[in-house]
């Protein structure tokens, strides 16, 4: 079994953010979802290598890759039992929306429940646990792997953004502890 790591959205190329939308200001600097997601995946890669876990980074490029291309890549490397973890940050029109969620397609599965619990355990209840939900997200619906998508917090909530930036290691630890035990 391997973990297929998907950093949702694009990164920075020559100082230009590659995905419209999710961005916030933290400490006077821009904070971009796609850049953050890649930082999480990069840290997970280091931990996977240190612990001998089999992994594959689905989108090593900084640019945004179409969902259909991501799925094509996932299908080309898939082996039975693989787990796809798609990493994101949430946003909403009201700043009051906060917390993290895990998603699976069609029905709440054990993979999504386990990631949710591991993530909740690692963040010390500083982020509200919005639970495990189902969603018709393309990556979940089309994946051959056991797929789970995590929204690590809201980029439109000041406290969540502070937690995402200041406690990034807790975010990584929550995801990695799931990987170690799954």
CSV table of N, CA and C in Angstrom, one decimal:
chain,number,residue,atom,x,y,z
A,1,UNK,N,0.8,-1.2,0.0
A,1,UNK,CA,0.0,0.0,0.0
A,1,UNK,C,0.9,1.2,0.0
A,2,UNK,N,0.5,2.2,-0.8
A,2,UNK,CA,1.2,3.5,-0.7
A,2,UNK,C,0.2,4.6,-0.5
A,3,UNK,N,0.7,5.7,-0.1
A,3,UNK,CA,-0.1,6.9,0.1
A,3,UNK,C,0.1,7.8,-1.1
A,4,UNK,N,-0.9,8.2,-1.7
A,4,UNK,CA,-0.8,9.2,-2.8
A,4,UNK,C,-1.2,10.5,-2.3
A,5,UNK,N,-0.2,11.4,-2.3
A,5,UNK,CA,-0.4,12.8,-1.7
A,5,UNK,C,-0.8,13.8,-2.7
A,6,UNK,N,-1.9,14.4,-2.6
A,6,UNK,CA,-2.4,15.4,-3.5
A,6,UNK,C,-2.5,16.8,-2.8
A,7,UNK,N,-1.6,17.7,-3.2
A,7,UNK,CA,-1.6,19.1,-2.7
A,7,UNK,C,-2.6,19.9,-3.6
A,8,UNK,N,-3.8,20.1,-3.1
A,8,UNK,CA,-4.8,20.8,-3.9
A,8,UNK,C,-4.4,22.2,-4.3
A,9,UNK,N,-4.6,22.5,-5.6
A,9,UNK,CA,-4.4,23.8,-6.2
A,9,UNK,C,-3.0,24.1,-6.5
A,10,UNK,N,-2.7,25.2,-7.2
A,10,UNK,CA,-1.4,25.5,-7.7
A,10,UNK,C,-0.5,26.3,-6.7
A,11,UNK,N,0.8,26.4,-7.0
A,11,UNK,CA,1.7,27.1,-6.1
A,11,UNK,C,2.1,28.4,-6.7
A,12,UNK,N,3.3,28.9,-6.4
A,12,UNK,CA,3.9,30.1,-6.9
A,12,UNK,C,4.9,29.8,-8.0
A,13,UNK,N,4.8,30.5,-9.1
A,13,UNK,CA,5.8,30.5,-10.2
A,13,UNK,C,6.2,31.9,-10.5
A,14,UNK,N,7.5,32.2,-10.3
A,14,UNK,CA,8.0,33.5,-10.5
A,14,UNK,C,7.2,34.6,-9.7
A,15,UNK,N,6.8,34.2,-8.5
A,15,UNK,CA,6.1,35.1,-7.6
A,15,UNK,C,4.6,35.3,-7.9
A,16,UNK,N,4.1,34.5,-8.9
A,16,UNK,CA,2.7,34.7,-9.3
A,16,UNK,C,2.0,33.4,-8.8
A,17,UNK,N,0.9,33.6,-8.0
A,17,UNK,CA,0.1,32.5,-7.5
A,17,UNK,C,-0.7,32.0,-8.7
A,18,UNK,N,-0.7,30.6,-8.8
A,18,UNK,CA,-1.3,30.0,-10.0
A,18,UNK,C,-2.8,29.6,-9.9
A,19,UNK,N,-3.4,29.9,-8.8
A,19,UNK,CA,-4.8,29.5,-8.7
A,19,UNK,C,-5.6,30.7,-8.2
A,20,UNK,N,-6.7,31.0,-8.9
A,20,UNK,CA,-7.5,32.1,-8.4
A,20,UNK,C,-8.2,31.7,-7.1
A,21,UNK,N,-8.4,32.7,-6.3
A,21,UNK,CA,-9.2,32.4,-5.1
A,21,UNK,C,-8.3,32.3,-3.8
A,22,UNK,N,-8.5,31.3,-3.1
A,22,UNK,CA,-8.1,31.2,-1.7
A,22,UNK,C,-6.7,31.8,-1.4
A,23,UNK,N,-6.7,32.9,-0.7
A,23,UNK,CA,-5.5,33.5,-0.1
A,23,UNK,C,-6.0,34.4,1.0
A,24,UNK,N,-5.0,34.6,1.9
A,24,UNK,CA,-5.3,35.4,3.1
A,24,UNK,C,-4.0,36.2,3.4
A,25,UNK,N,-4.1,37.1,4.3
A,25,UNK,CA,-3.0,37.8,4.8
A,25,UNK,C,-2.7,37.4,6.2
A,26,UNK,N,-1.4,37.0,6.5
A,26,UNK,CA,-1.0,36.6,7.8
A,26,UNK,C,0.3,37.2,8.2
A,27,UNK,N,0.3,38.0,9.2
A,27,UNK,CA,1.6,38.6,9.6
A,27,UNK,C,2.1,39.6,8.6
A,28,UNK,N,1.2,40.2,7.8
A,28,UNK,CA,1.6,41.1,6.8
A,28,UNK,C,2.0,40.5,5.5
A,29,UNK,N,2.0,39.2,5.4
A,29,UNK,CA,2.4,38.5,4.2
A,29,UNK,C,1.2,37.7,3.6
A,30,UNK,N,1.2,37.5,2.3
A,30,UNK,CA,0.2,36.7,1.7
A,30,UNK,C,0.3,35.3,2.0
A,31,UNK,N,-0.8,34.6,2.2
A,31,UNK,CA,-0.8,33.2,2.6
A,31,UNK,C,-1.7,32.5,1.5
A,32,UNK,N,-1.1,31.6,0.7
A,32,UNK,CA,-1.8,31.0,-0.4
A,32,UNK,C,-2.1,29.6,-0.1
A,33,UNK,N,-3.4,29.2,-0.4
A,33,UNK,CA,-3.7,27.8,-0.1
A,33,UNK,C,-2.8,26.8,-0.9
A,34,UNK,N,-2.7,26.9,-2.2
A,34,UNK,CA,-1.9,26.0,-2.9
A,34,UNK,C,-0.4,25.9,-2.4
A,35,UNK,N,0.2,27.0,-2.0
A,35,UNK,CA,1.5,27.0,-1.5
A,35,UNK,C,1.5,26.2,-0.2
A,36,UNK,N,0.6,26.5,0.7
A,36,UNK,CA,0.5,25.9,2.0
A,36,UNK,C,0.3,24.4,1.8
A,37,UNK,N,-0.6,24.0,1.0
A,37,UNK,CA,-0.8,22.5,0.7
A,37,UNK,C,0.4,21.8,0.3
A,38,UNK,N,1.2,22.5,-0.5
A,38,UNK,CA,2.5,21.9,-1.0
A,38,UNK,C,3.5,21.8,0.2
A,39,UNK,N,3.5,22.8,1.1
A,39,UNK,CA,4.4,22.8,2.2
A,39,UNK,C,4.0,21.5,3.1
A,40,UNK,N,2.7,21.3,3.3
A,40,UNK,CA,2.3,20.1,4.1
A,40,UNK,C,2.8,18.8,3.4
A,41,UNK,N,2.6,18.7,2.1
A,41,UNK,CA,3.0,17.5,1.4
A,41,UNK,C,4.5,17.4,1.5
A,42,UNK,N,5.3,18.5,1.3
A,42,UNK,CA,6.7,18.4,1.4
A,42,UNK,C,7.2,17.8,2.8
A,43,UNK,N,6.5,18.3,3.8
A,43,UNK,CA,6.9,17.8,5.2
A,43,UNK,C,6.5,16.3,5.3
A,44,UNK,N,5.4,15.9,4.7
A,44,UNK,CA,4.9,14.5,4.8
A,44,UNK,C,5.9,13.6,4.1
A,45,UNK,N,6.4,14.1,2.9
A,45,UNK,CA,7.4,13.3,2.2
A,45,UNK,C,8.7,13.1,3.0
A,46,UNK,N,9.2,14.1,3.7
A,46,UNK,CA,10.3,13.9,4.6
A,46,UNK,C,10.0,12.8,5.6
A,47,UNK,N,8.8,12.9,6.2
A,47,UNK,CA,8.5,11.9,7.3
A,47,UNK,C,8.3,10.5,6.7
A,48,UNK,N,7.7,10.4,5.5
A,48,UNK,CA,7.5,9.1,4.9
A,48,UNK,C,8.9,8.5,4.6
A,49,UNK,N,9.8,9.3,4.1
A,49,UNK,CA,11.2,8.8,3.8
A,49,UNK,C,11.9,8.3,5.1
A,50,UNK,N,11.7,9.1,6.2
A,50,UNK,CA,12.4,8.7,7.4
A,50,UNK,C,11.8,7.5,8.1
A,51,UNK,N,10.5,7.2,7.8
A,51,UNK,CA,9.9,6.0,8.4
A,51,UNK,C,9.6,4.9,7.4
A,52,UNK,N,10.1,5.0,6.2
A,52,UNK,CA,10.0,4.0,5.2
A,52,UNK,C,8.6,3.7,4.6
A,53,UNK,N,7.8,4.8,4.7
A,53,UNK,CA,6.4,4.6,4.1
A,53,UNK,C,6.5,4.8,2.6
A,54,UNK,N,5.7,4.0,1.9
A,54,UNK,CA,5.6,4.2,0.4
A,54,UNK,C,4.6,5.3,0.1
A,55,UNK,N,5.1,6.2,-0.7
A,55,UNK,CA,4.2,7.4,-1.1
A,55,UNK,C,4.5,7.8,-2.5
A,56,UNK,N,3.6,8.6,-3.0
A,56,UNK,CA,3.8,9.2,-4.4
A,56,UNK,C,3.2,10.6,-4.3
A,57,UNK,N,3.9,11.6,-4.7
A,57,UNK,CA,3.3,13.0,-4.8
A,57,UNK,C,2.6,13.1,-6.2
A,58,UNK,N,1.4,13.4,-6.1
A,58,UNK,CA,0.6,13.4,-7.4
A,58,UNK,C,0.9,14.6,-8.2
A,59,UNK,N,1.1,15.7,-7.6
A,59,UNK,CA,1.4,17.0,-8.4
A,59,UNK,C,2.7,17.6,-7.8
A,60,UNK,N,3.8,17.3,-8.4
A,60,UNK,CA,5.1,17.9,-7.9
A,60,UNK,C,5.3,19.3,-8.5
A,61,UNK,N,4.6,19.6,-9.5
A,61,UNK,CA,4.7,20.9,-10.2
A,61,UNK,C,4.0,22.0,-9.3
A,62,UNK,N,4.5,23.2,-9.5
A,62,UNK,CA,3.9,24.4,-8.8
A,62,UNK,C,2.6,24.9,-9.4
A,63,UNK,N,2.4,24.5,-10.7
A,63,UNK,CA,1.2,25.0,-11.4
A,63,UNK,C,0.0,24.2,-11.0
A,64,UNK,N,-1.2,24.7,-11.3
A,64,UNK,CA,-2.4,24.0,-11.0
A,64,UNK,C,-2.6,23.0,-12.1
A,65,UNK,N,-2.9,21.8,-11.7
A,65,UNK,CA,-3.2,20.7,-12.7
A,65,UNK,C,-4.6,20.4,-12.7
A,66,UNK,N,-5.2,20.2,-13.8
A,66,UNK,CA,-6.7,19.9,-13.9
A,66,UNK,C,-7.0,18.7,-13.1
A,67,UNK,N,-8.2,18.6,-12.6
A,67,UNK,CA,-8.6,17.5,-11.8
A,67,UNK,C,-8.5,16.2,-12.7
A,68,UNK,N,-8.9,16.3,-13.9
A,68,UNK,CA,-8.9,15.1,-14.8
A,68,UNK,C,-7.5,14.6,-15.0
A,69,UNK,N,-6.5,15.5,-15.0
A,69,UNK,CA,-5.1,15.0,-15.2
A,69,UNK,C,-4.6,14.4,-13.8
A,70,UNK,N,-5.1,15.0,-12.7
A,70,UNK,CA,-4.7,14.4,-11.4
A,70,UNK,C,-5.2,13.0,-11.3
A,71,UNK,N,-6.5,12.8,-11.7
A,71,UNK,CA,-7.1,11.4,-11.7
A,71,UNK,C,-6.4,10.5,-12.7
A,72,UNK,N,-6.0,11.0,-13.8
A,72,UNK,CA,-5.3,10.2,-14.8
A,72,UNK,C,-4.0,9.7,-14.2
A,73,UNK,N,-3.3,10.6,-13.5
A,73,UNK,CA,-2.0,10.2,-12.8
A,73,UNK,C,-2.3,9.2,-11.7
A,74,UNK,N,-3.3,9.4,-10.9
A,74,UNK,CA,-3.6,8.5,-9.9
A,74,UNK,C,-3.9,7.1,-10.4
A,75,UNK,N,-4.7,7.0,-11.5
A,75,UNK,CA,-5.0,5.8,-12.1
A,75,UNK,C,-3.8,5.0,-12.6
A,76,UNK,N,-2.8,5.8,-13.1
A,76,UNK,CA,-1.6,5.2,-13.7
A,76,UNK,C,-0.7,4.5,-12.7
A,77,UNK,N,-0.8,5.0,-11.4
A,77,UNK,CA,0.1,4.4,-10.4
A,77,UNK,C,-0.7,3.6,-9.3
A,78,UNK,N,-2.0,3.5,-9.4
A,78,UNK,CA,-2.8,2.9,-8.4
A,78,UNK,C,-2.5,1.4,-8.3
A,79,UNK,N,-2.4,0.9,-7.1
A,79,UNK,CA,-2.4,-0.5,-6.8
A,79,UNK,C,-3.4,-0.7,-5.7
A,80,UNK,N,-4.0,-1.9,-5.6
A,80,UNK,CA,-5.1,-2.2,-4.7
A,80,UNK,C,-4.6,-1.8,-3.2
A,81,UNK,N,-5.5,-1.1,-2.5
A,81,UNK,CA,-5.2,-0.8,-1.1
A,81,UNK,C,-4.6,0.6,-1.0
A,82,UNK,N,-4.2,1.3,-2.1
A,82,UNK,CA,-3.6,2.6,-2.0
A,82,UNK,C,-4.6,3.6,-1.4
A,83,UNK,N,-4.1,4.6,-0.7
A,83,UNK,CA,-4.9,5.7,-0.1
A,83,UNK,C,-4.5,7.0,-0.7
A,84,UNK,N,-5.5,7.7,-1.2
A,84,UNK,CA,-5.3,9.1,-1.7
A,84,UNK,C,-5.6,10.1,-0.6
A,85,UNK,N,-4.7,11.0,-0.3
A,85,UNK,CA,-5.0,12.1,0.6
A,85,UNK,C,-4.9,13.4,-0.1
A,86,UNK,N,-6.0,14.0,-0.3
A,86,UNK,CA,-6.1,15.3,-1.0
A,86,UNK,C,-6.2,16.4,0.1
A,87,UNK,N,-5.2,17.3,0.1
A,87,UNK,CA,-5.0,18.3,1.2
A,87,UNK,C,-5.4,19.7,0.7
A,88,UNK,N,-6.3,20.3,1.5
A,88,UNK,CA,-6.9,21.6,1.1
A,88,UNK,C,-7.1,22.5,2.4
A,89,UNK,N,-7.4,23.7,2.1
A,89,UNK,CA,-7.9,24.6,3.1
A,89,UNK,C,-9.3,25.1,2.6
A,90,UNK,N,-10.2,25.4,3.6
A,90,UNK,CA,-11.5,25.8,3.2
A,90,UNK,C,-11.7,27.3,3.2
A,91,UNK,N,-12.8,27.8,2.7
A,91,UNK,CA,-13.2,29.2,2.7
A,91,UNK,C,-14.7,29.3,2.7
A,92,UNK,N,-15.1,30.4,3.2
A,92,UNK,CA,-16.6,30.7,3.2
A,92,UNK,C,-16.8,32.2,3.2
A,93,UNK,N,-18.0,32.6,2.8
A,93,UNK,CA,-18.3,34.0,2.7
A,93,UNK,C,-18.4,34.7,4.1
A,94,UNK,N,-18.6,34.0,5.1
A,94,UNK,CA,-18.7,34.5,6.5
A,94,UNK,C,-17.5,34.1,7.3
A,95,UNK,N,-16.8,35.1,7.9
A,95,UNK,CA,-15.6,34.8,8.7
A,95,UNK,C,-15.8,33.9,9.8
A,96,UNK,N,-17.1,33.8,10.3
A,96,UNK,CA,-17.4,32.9,11.4
A,96,UNK,C,-17.2,31.4,11.2
A,97,UNK,N,-17.2,31.0,9.9
A,97,UNK,CA,-17.0,29.6,9.6
A,97,UNK,C,-15.6,29.2,9.9
A,98,UNK,N,-15.5,28.1,10.7
A,98,UNK,CA,-14.1,27.7,11.1
A,98,UNK,C,-14.1,26.2,11.3
A,99,UNK,N,-12.8,25.7,11.5
A,99,UNK,CA,-12.6,24.3,11.8
A,99,UNK,C,-12.1,23.5,10.6
A,100,UNK,N,-12.0,22.2,10.8
A,100,UNK,CA,-11.5,21.3,9.8
A,100,UNK,C,-12.5,20.2,9.6
A,101,UNK,N,-12.5,19.6,8.4
A,101,UNK,CA,-13.4,18.5,8.0
A,101,UNK,C,-12.6,17.5,7.2
A,102,UNK,N,-13.1,16.3,7.2
A,102,UNK,CA,-12.6,15.2,6.3
A,102,UNK,C,-13.8,14.8,5.5
A,103,UNK,N,-13.5,14.4,4.2
A,103,UNK,CA,-14.6,14.1,3.3
A,103,UNK,C,-14.3,12.8,2.6
A,104,UNK,N,-15.3,12.0,2.3
A,104,UNK,CA,-15.2,10.8,1.5
A,104,UNK,C,-16.4,10.9,0.5
A,105,UNK,N,-16.4,10.0,-0.5
A,105,UNK,CA,-17.4,10.0,-1.5
A,105,UNK,C,-18.5,9.0,-1.1
A,106,UNK,N,-19.7,9.4,-1.3
A,106,UNK,CA,-20.9,8.5,-1.3
A,106,UNK,C,-21.3,8.0,0.1
A,107,UNK,N,-20.3,7.6,0.9
A,107,UNK,CA,-20.6,7.2,2.3
A,107,UNK,C,-19.4,7.4,3.2
A,108,UNK,N,-19.6,7.7,4.5
A,108,UNK,CA,-18.5,7.9,5.4
A,108,UNK,C,-17.8,6.6,5.6
A,109,UNK,N,-16.5,6.6,5.3
A,109,UNK,CA,-15.7,5.4,5.4
A,109,UNK,C,-14.7,5.4,6.5
A,110,UNK,N,-14.1,4.3,6.8
A,110,UNK,CA,-13.1,4.2,7.9
A,110,UNK,C,-11.9,5.0,7.7
A,111,UNK,N,-11.5,5.2,6.4
A,111,UNK,CA,-10.3,6.0,6.1
A,111,UNK,C,-10.6,7.5,6.5
A,112,UNK,N,-11.7,8.0,6.1
A,112,UNK,CA,-12.1,9.4,6.5
A,112,UNK,C,-12.2,9.6,8.0
A,113,UNK,N,-12.9,8.6,8.6
A,113,UNK,CA,-13.0,8.6,10.1
A,113,UNK,C,-11.7,8.6,10.8
A,114,UNK,N,-10.8,7.7,10.3
A,114,UNK,CA,-9.5,7.6,11.0
A,114,UNK,C,-8.6,8.9,10.8
A,115,UNK,N,-8.7,9.5,9.6
A,115,UNK,CA,-7.9,10.7,9.4
A,115,UNK,C,-8.5,11.8,10.3
A,116,UNK,N,-9.8,11.9,10.3
A,116,UNK,CA,-10.4,12.9,11.2
A,116,UNK,C,-10.0,12.8,12.6
A,117,UNK,N,-10.0,11.6,13.1
A,117,UNK,CA,-9.6,11.3,14.5
A,117,UNK,C,-8.2,11.7,14.8
A,118,UNK,N,-7.3,11.2,13.9
A,118,UNK,CA,-5.9,11.5,14.0
A,118,UNK,C,-5.6,13.0,14.0
A,119,UNK,N,-6.3,13.7,13.1
A,119,UNK,CA,-6.1,15.1,12.9
A,119,UNK,C,-6.6,15.9,14.2
A,120,UNK,N,-7.7,15.4,14.7
A,120,UNK,CA,-8.3,16.0,15.9
A,120,UNK,C,-7.4,15.8,17.1
A,121,UNK,N,-6.9,14.6,17.2
A,121,UNK,CA,-6.0,14.3,18.3
A,121,UNK,C,-4.7,15.2,18.3
A,122,UNK,N,-4.2,15.5,17.1
A,122,UNK,CA,-3.0,16.3,17.0
A,122,UNK,C,-3.1,17.8,17.2
A,123,UNK,N,-4.3,18.3,17.0
A,123,UNK,CA,-4.4,19.8,17.0
A,123,UNK,C,-4.9,20.3,18.4
A,124,UNK,N,-5.0,19.4,19.4
A,124,UNK,CA,-5.2,19.8,20.7
A,124,UNK,C,-6.5,20.6,20.9
A,125,UNK,N,-7.5,20.3,20.0
A,125,UNK,CA,-8.8,20.9,20.1
A,125,UNK,C,-8.8,22.4,19.8
A,126,UNK,N,-7.7,22.9,19.2
A,126,UNK,CA,-7.6,24.3,18.9
A,126,UNK,C,-8.4,24.6,17.6
A,127,UNK,N,-8.6,23.7,16.8
A,127,UNK,CA,-9.5,23.8,15.6
A,127,UNK,C,-10.8,23.0,15.9
A,128,UNK,N,-11.9,23.6,15.5
A,128,UNK,CA,-13.1,22.9,15.7
A,128,UNK,C,-13.2,21.7,14.7
A,129,UNK,N,-13.6,20.6,15.2
A,129,UNK,CA,-13.8,19.4,14.4
A,129,UNK,C,-15.2,19.5,13.8
A,130,UNK,N,-15.3,19.8,12.5
A,130,UNK,CA,-16.6,19.8,11.8
A,130,UNK,C,-17.1,18.5,11.3
A,131,UNK,N,-16.2,17.4,11.6
A,131,UNK,CA,-16.7,16.1,11.4
A,131,UNK,C,-16.2,15.5,10.0
A,132,UNK,N,-16.7,14.3,9.9
A,132,UNK,CA,-16.5,13.6,8.6
A,132,UNK,C,-17.8,13.6,7.8
A,133,UNK,N,-17.6,14.0,6.6
A,133,UNK,CA,-18.8,14.2,5.7
A,133,UNK,C,-18.6,13.5,4.4
A,134,UNK,N,-19.7,13.5,3.6
A,134,UNK,CA,-19.6,13.0,2.3
A,134,UNK,C,-19.7,14.2,1.3
A,135,UNK,N,-19.0,14.0,0.2
A,135,UNK,CA,-19.1,15.1,-0.8
A,135,UNK,C,-18.9,14.5,-2.2
A,136,UNK,N,-19.4,15.1,-3.2
A,136,UNK,CA,-19.3,14.7,-4.6
A,136,UNK,C,-18.1,15.3,-5.2
A,137,UNK,N,-17.0,15.5,-4.5
A,137,UNK,CA,-15.8,16.1,-5.1
A,137,UNK,C,-15.2,15.2,-6.1
A,138,UNK,N,-14.7,15.7,-7.2
A,138,UNK,CA,-14.2,15.0,-8.3
A,138,UNK,C,-13.1,14.0,-7.9
A,139,UNK,N,-12.2,14.5,-7.1
A,139,UNK,CA,-11.0,13.6,-6.7
A,139,UNK,C,-11.5,12.4,-5.9
A,140,UNK,N,-12.6,12.6,-5.1
A,140,UNK,CA,-13.1,11.5,-4.3
A,140,UNK,C,-13.9,10.5,-5.2
A,141,UNK,N,-14.7,11.1,-6.1
A,141,UNK,CA,-15.6,10.4,-6.9
A,141,UNK,C,-14.9,9.5,-8.0
A,142,UNK,N,-13.8,10.1,-8.6
A,142,UNK,CA,-13.1,9.4,-9.7
A,142,UNK,C,-11.9,8.6,-9.3
A,143,UNK,N,-11.5,8.7,-8.0
A,143,UNK,CA,-10.3,8.0,-7.6
A,143,UNK,C,-10.5,6.5,-7.5
A,144,UNK,N,-9.5,5.7,-7.9
A,144,UNK,CA,-9.5,4.2,-7.7
A,144,UNK,C,-9.1,3.9,-6.3
A,145,UNK,N,-8.3,4.8,-5.7
A,145,UNK,CA,-7.8,4.6,-4.3
A,145,UNK,C,-8.9,4.8,-3.3
A,146,UNK,N,-8.6,4.4,-2.0
A,146,UNK,CA,-9.4,4.8,-0.9
A,146,UNK,C,-9.1,6.3,-0.8
A,147,UNK,N,-10.0,7.1,-1.1
A,147,UNK,CA,-9.8,8.6,-1.1
A,147,UNK,C,-10.4,9.3,0.0
A,148,UNK,N,-9.6,10.3,0.5
A,148,UNK,CA,-10.1,11.1,1.6
A,148,UNK,C,-9.6,12.5,1.3
A,149,UNK,N,-10.4,13.5,1.5
A,149,UNK,CA,-10.0,14.9,1.3
A,149,UNK,C,-10.1,15.6,2.7
A,150,UNK,N,-9.1,16.4,3.0
A,150,UNK,CA,-9.1,17.1,4.3
A,150,UNK,C,-9.1,18.6,4.0
A,151,UNK,N,-10.0,19.3,4.6
A,151,UNK,CA,-10.0,20.8,4.7
A,151,UNK,C,-9.4,21.1,6.0
A,152,UNK,N,-8.1,21.6,6.0
A,152,UNK,CA,-7.4,21.8,7.3
A,152,UNK,C,-7.8,22.9,8.1
A,153,UNK,N,-8.6,23.8,7.6
A,153,UNK,CA,-9.1,25.0,8.4
A,153,UNK,C,-9.6,26.0,7.3
A,154,UNK,N,-10.1,27.1,7.8
A,154,UNK,CA,-10.7,28.1,6.9
A,154,UNK,C,-9.8,29.3,6.7
A,155,UNK,N,-9.5,29.6,5.5
A,155,UNK,CA,-8.6,30.7,5.1
A,155,UNK,C,-9.4,32.0,5.3
A,156,UNK,N,-10.7,32.0,5.5
A,156,UNK,CA,-11.5,33.2,5.7
A,156,UNK,C,-11.8,33.4,7.2
A,157,UNK,N,-11.1,32.7,8.1
A,157,UNK,CA,-11.3,32.9,9.5
A,157,UNK,C,-9.9,33.2,10.1
A,158,UNK,N,-9.8,34.4,10.7
A,158,UNK,CA,-8.5,34.8,11.2
A,158,UNK,C,-7.9,33.8,12.2
A,159,UNK,N,-8.6,33.3,13.1
A,159,UNK,CA,-8.0,32.3,14.1
A,159,UNK,C,-7.5,31.0,13.4
A,160,UNK,N,-8.3,30.5,12.4
A,160,UNK,CA,-7.9,29.4,11.7
A,160,UNK,C,-6.6,29.6,10.9
A,161,UNK,N,-6.5,30.8,10.3
A,161,UNK,CA,-5.3,31.1,9.5
A,161,UNK,C,-4.1,31.2,10.4
A,162,UNK,N,-4.3,31.8,11.6
A,162,UNK,CA,-3.2,31.8,12.5
A,162,UNK,C,-2.7,30.4,12.9
A,163,UNK,N,-3.7,29.6,13.2
A,163,UNK,CA,-3.4,28.2,13.5
A,163,UNK,C,-2.7,27.5,12.4
A,164,UNK,N,-3.2,27.6,11.2
A,164,UNK,CA,-2.6,27.0,10.0
A,164,UNK,C,-1.1,27.4,9.8
A,165,UNK,N,-0.9,28.7,10.0
A,165,UNK,CA,0.5,29.1,9.8
A,165,UNK,C,1.4,28.8,11.0
A,166,UNK,N,0.9,29.1,12.2
A,166,UNK,CA,1.8,28.9,13.4
A,166,UNK,C,1.9,27.5,13.9
A,167,UNK,N,0.9,26.7,13.6
A,167,UNK,CA,0.9,25.3,14.1
A,167,UNK,C,1.0,24.3,13.0
A,168,UNK,N,1.7,24.6,11.9
A,168,UNK,CA,1.8,23.8,10.7
A,168,UNK,C,2.3,22.4,11.1
A,169,UNK,N,3.2,22.3,12.0
A,169,UNK,CA,3.7,20.9,12.4
A,169,UNK,C,2.6,20.1,13.0
A,170,UNK,N,1.6,20.7,13.7
A,170,UNK,CA,0.5,19.9,14.2
A,170,UNK,C,-0.4,19.4,13.1
A,171,UNK,N,-0.5,20.2,12.1
A,171,UNK,CA,-1.3,19.7,10.9
A,171,UNK,C,-0.6,18.5,10.3
A,172,UNK,N,0.7,18.6,10.1
A,172,UNK,CA,1.5,17.5,9.4
A,172,UNK,C,1.4,16.3,10.3
A,173,UNK,N,1.6,16.5,11.6
A,173,UNK,CA,1.6,15.4,12.6
A,173,UNK,C,0.3,14.6,12.5
A,174,UNK,N,-0.9,15.4,12.5
A,174,UNK,CA,-2.2,14.7,12.4
A,174,UNK,C,-2.3,13.9,11.2
A,175,UNK,N,-1.9,14.3,10.1
A,175,UNK,CA,-2.0,13.6,8.8
A,175,UNK,C,-1.0,12.4,8.9
A,176,UNK,N,0.2,12.6,9.3
A,176,UNK,CA,1.2,11.6,9.3
A,176,UNK,C,0.9,10.5,10.3
A,177,UNK,N,0.3,10.8,11.5
A,177,UNK,CA,0.0,9.8,12.5
A,177,UNK,C,-1.1,8.9,11.9
A,178,UNK,N,-2.0,9.4,11.1
A,178,UNK,CA,-3.0,8.6,10.4
A,178,UNK,C,-2.3,7.7,9.4
A,179,UNK,N,-1.3,8.2,8.7
A,179,UNK,CA,-0.5,7.4,7.7
A,179,UNK,C,0.2,6.2,8.5
A,180,UNK,N,0.8,6.5,9.6
A,180,UNK,CA,1.5,5.5,10.3
A,180,UNK,C,0.6,4.4,10.8
A,181,UNK,N,-0.6,4.7,11.2
A,181,UNK,CA,-1.5,3.7,11.8
A,181,UNK,C,-2.4,3.1,10.8
A,182,UNK,N,-2.4,3.5,9.6
A,182,UNK,CA,-3.4,3.0,8.6
A,182,UNK,C,-2.8,1.9,7.7
